[in-house]
Amino acid sequence: MPLPTHTHCPYCGLQCAMSVTGTSVTPVEFPTNRGRLCQKGWSSADLLTHTDRLLQPLVRRDGQLRETSWDDALYRVARGFRGAQAVGGRDAVGVFGAGALTNEKAYLLGKFARVALGTANIDYSGRFCMAAASEAGLRSFGVDRGLPFPVADLDDAGAVLVFGGNPAETMPPFMQHLEPAASCGGLIVVDPRQSATAERALRGKGIHVALTPGTDLPLALALTHLAVTEGFADRAYIAERTSGFDEFWAAAARWWPERAEQVTGVAVSQMYQVVQTLCAARDRGAGAYVLTARGAEQHRDGTDTVSAVIALALVLGLCGRPGSGYGCVTGQANGQGGRELGQKAGQLPGYRKITDPADRAHLGKVWGVDPGELPGAGMSACEMFAALGRPGGIRALMVCGSNIAVSAPDASRVIEGLRSLDLLVVNDFVLSETAQLADVVLPVLQWAEEEGTLTSLEGRVLRRRRSVPAPPGPRSELHILQDLAVRLGQPADRFPTSAPQVFEELRAATAGAAADYSGITYQRLDDGQALYWPCPGADHPGTPRLFLDRFATADGRARFVPVEPRGPAEPADSQFPLLATTGRLLAQYQSGAQTRRVAALAQAAGPMFAQMHPDVAARAGLSDGDQVEVVSRRGRTAAIVRCDPTMRPDTVFLPFHFPGLASANRLTNAVLDPDSGMPEFKVCAIRLDKPTAAPDSPTHDHTDHTSGHHRLQEISDPVQIPRGCP
Ligand SMILES: Nc1nc2c(c(=O)[nH]1)N[C@H]1C(S)=C(S)[C@@H](COP(=O)(O)OP(=O)(O)OC[C@H]3O[C@@H](n4cnc5c(=O)[nH]c(N)nc54)[C@H](O)[C@@H]3O)O[C@H]1N2
Ligand SMILES: Nc1nc2c(c(=O)[nH]1)N[C@H]1C(S)=C(S)[C@@H](COP(=O)(O)OP(=O)(O)OC[C@H]3O[C@@H](n4cnc5c(=O)[nH]c(N)nc54)[C@H](O)[C@@H]3O)O[C@H]1N2
Ligand code: SF4
Ligand SMILES: [Mo]
């Protein structure tokens, strides 16, 4: 009988603690999950022994993906990278990482791109996720840590305002921390839909603010306006701990509540109730928090929206004080560590800047290379996608831990770009929709088969431990990066393959930086110490709560940032009269590459649907359970009508977990937030069509990994969707 291993769930940023024995998972008592897991956590070991598991490298021959040796696969990759760079220069090779990767992998991938490939073009899937809140956090607080306080601090809150988050489905155990506020009427949820989280708020006599999609920014400004004009502002705090209020107010003063009501559809009386609920909790010492998640952030003015939400929290005096604050709820398993350890365009480990000479010199020293040889800042995710196969753009791409053929905005364009590459390399443990397009697929280990660390949504560094033996065949990314680096002429010892060794280097790379991991060691973590960064020394206790004395800005004050709403890029019009918004279901994770393969989850989530008000369906001649084609300027998506009388009559909700013709990202708009590169996943204009012809071919089994380019056609074939709502 194998001994249980204490580790953490592979999926989301809450990083619930679990014990794994063989392939059975049980929850463990831990401050974030308190002995609970969601369905995804419970079933997370199912994929370890799944028949879809990739065990051998695949290369495309005669249009088909066929098994080959590691040597052959790696040779082709190195040759392809060199060839692309010979024609297009160093930056013609792109690297795309992920918030799913451990700290060690994220770090080594960044080093591989900058040192072994010498390319500026590395970015990662967290661009879709954390970018807007990161940028806004940097602007106001001088540092970007999603939650600057432990999750369990929320337990004492009298009020929590959640802008665009649905943790009841996206982090179910997190709801335990909102329970005290929810049960006393203090949970406020801003969401165009009456989500499961909004329902919890309503059950506790809290507030559901059902705004028009894409209007969080004017709403946040109006709430701030009310706080200031109705005497709720904490003037002493603003004077002592912040800067820039006057400039901010010059812009915010124009968003009086009645004006915002016109844009957001939120009644002034409800705005007042929101501010009053937060202030009542603050004033009775019960604590008030403001959180943002993807609903508010994934917009073309996402950074400014978060800045406006931060301004609300600052006006109320909530940040940098015990028992209150602002935080962003980070999404992916290592969304936090992934963004600060060097796979984000323009960033070096620890949030060092690739454009800063001192930062370059530090990394040059740690990496043993001439800092003058390091590339500059490269393209962000969607900019890279737009450059795929373009003259002067990206000719070869390595994707590591992301399934962009399903998860990227305007995914049909991205698929076209991927097809036009000289070389697409995908590292994965299943044949994701992106891997199906690859020229070379490198099979990697899964979470429970390797060692590493991740940094959870609260900035705490956690150990991921090996709990099952690795199957023969797949290799760890660390190993793959060394193999490739050596083939590209690097010394092997520059790319260590053991996670503890990489972590040791990462400590040195981040020493003295904003996200300082230098005091964190595997030993301290294995001893059970709760270490939150910054942790600048072996005897430093780490920093669970940031900003208590000062913010990380030059003058120690939090900055107000003046912002002006721009609104969604694509408002509804006569041709496309409805707004589509996209998001998540409890039983599916992201692109679904993993969770669609877990039978119990696939069954619980059911097939792709479009959630809408019954009147909206009726106007399109549709009723509950009918097949519908949702059409935007970029494409069409097949779904089943799911009628829900709580939906706004202007909004249709689409989950983005499904591939092929059922992919919501065939519709979404790749317009970017200029401050963060975040795409506008949460609003685009659509119409509803009745399907013209009955689908004639069944959903193809995505496990067939021998017929690569055939798959290209198959993913564009009609998908048969079972009738009836799940
Ligand atoms: N089950 C499950 N859990 C997950 C994930 C998953 O894929 N599945 N992914 C993980 C990751 S990476 C992330 S980033 C998190 C995301 O976690 P969340 O941010 O909670 O997830 P979403 O469903 O994307 O968006 C939340 C809500 O935003 C609402 N929304 C849509 N448009 C708007 C708008 O304009 N304004 C506002 N205020 N709200 C809007 C949607 O109706 C939705 O209910 O979840 C993590 N956990
Ligand atoms: N329409 C719409 N689109 C969205 C969003 C939305 O709200 N609406 N949300 C966006 C957000 S917040 C996010 S975070 C992205 C997520 O988008 P993705 O990152 O593309 O999502 P995943 O499905 O998690 O993809 C992870 C892939 O990597 C594999 N994998 C997992 N772990 C590892 C590992 O350690 N190594 C390697 N090599 N592979 C691994 C999995 O099998 C899977 O194929 O989607 C974005 N897309
Ligand atoms: S909430 Fe997140 S970390 Fe916890 S079990 Fe579910 S997916 Fe895993
Ligand atoms: Mo995310």
Short mmCIF file of N, CA and C and ligand atoms in Angstrom, two decimals, residues 9-16 18 36-42 170-173, ligand 3:
data_model
loop_
_atom_site.label_atom_id
_atom_site.label_comp_id
_atom_site.label_asym_id
_atom_site.label_seq_id
_atom_site.Cartn_x
_atom_site.Cartn_y
_atom_site.Cartn_z
N CYS A 9 -3.99 20.37 -5.19
CA CYS A 9 -4.77 20.10 -6.40
C CYS A 9 -4.10 20.71 -7.63
N PRO A 10 -4.13 20.01 -8.77
CA PRO A 10 -3.47 20.54 -9.96
C PRO A 10 -4.23 21.68 -10.66
N TYR A 11 -5.48 21.90 -10.31
CA TYR A 11 -6.28 22.80 -11.14
C TYR A 11 -6.17 24.28 -10.75
N CYS A 12 -6.97 24.78 -9.84
CA CYS A 12 -7.06 26.24 -9.74
C CYS A 12 -6.17 26.85 -8.67
N GLY A 13 -6.18 28.17 -8.62
CA GLY A 13 -5.28 28.93 -7.77
C GLY A 13 -5.55 28.82 -6.28
N LEU A 14 -6.69 28.24 -5.90
CA LEU A 14 -6.94 28.07 -4.47
C LEU A 14 -5.99 27.04 -3.89
N GLN A 15 -5.51 26.14 -4.76
CA GLN A 15 -4.50 25.14 -4.36
C GLN A 15 -4.91 24.38 -3.10
N CYS A 16 -6.11 23.80 -3.16
CA CYS A 16 -6.59 23.00 -2.03
C CYS A 16 -5.60 21.90 -1.71
N MET A 18 -4.41 18.29 -0.50
CA MET A 18 -4.98 16.95 -0.62
C MET A 18 -3.90 15.93 -0.33
N ARG A 36 -11.89 20.67 2.37
CA ARG A 36 -12.84 20.42 1.26
C ARG A 36 -12.14 20.46 -0.09
N LEU A 37 -12.80 19.84 -1.05
CA LEU A 37 -12.35 19.89 -2.45
C LEU A 37 -13.59 20.07 -3.30
N CYS A 38 -13.42 20.59 -4.50
CA CYS A 38 -14.54 20.57 -5.44
C CYS A 38 -14.45 19.30 -6.28
N GLN A 39 -15.42 19.10 -7.15
CA GLN A 39 -15.46 17.87 -7.96
C GLN A 39 -14.19 17.68 -8.78
N LYS A 40 -13.61 18.79 -9.21
CA LYS A 40 -12.41 18.67 -10.03
C LYS A 40 -11.25 18.14 -9.19
N GLY A 41 -11.15 18.64 -7.97
CA GLY A 41 -10.10 18.15 -7.09
C GLY A 41 -10.27 16.67 -6.77
N TRP A 42 -11.49 16.29 -6.43
CA TRP A 42 -11.77 14.89 -6.09
C TRP A 42 -11.38 13.96 -7.22
N THR A 170 -16.24 28.53 -9.38
CA THR A 170 -14.83 28.50 -9.80
C THR A 170 -13.86 28.16 -8.67
N MET A 171 -14.29 28.28 -7.43
CA MET A 171 -13.46 27.88 -6.28
C MET A 171 -14.38 27.52 -5.12
N PRO A 172 -15.16 26.46 -5.27
CA PRO A 172 -16.19 26.20 -4.26
C PRO A 172 -15.71 26.25 -2.80
N PRO A 173 -14.55 25.68 -2.45
CA PRO A 173 -14.18 25.75 -1.03
C PRO A 173 -13.91 27.17 -0.53
S1 SF4 B 3 -11.29 24.67 -5.75
FE1 SF4 B 3 -9.57 24.64 -7.17
S2 SF4 B 3 -7.85 23.84 -6.01
FE2 SF4 B 3 -9.70 23.36 -4.87
S3 SF4 B 3 -10.27 21.30 -5.48
FE3 SF4 B 3 -11.39 22.71 -6.83
S4 SF4 B 3 -10.08 23.00 -8.60
FE4 SF4 B 3 -8.83 22.09 -7.00
#
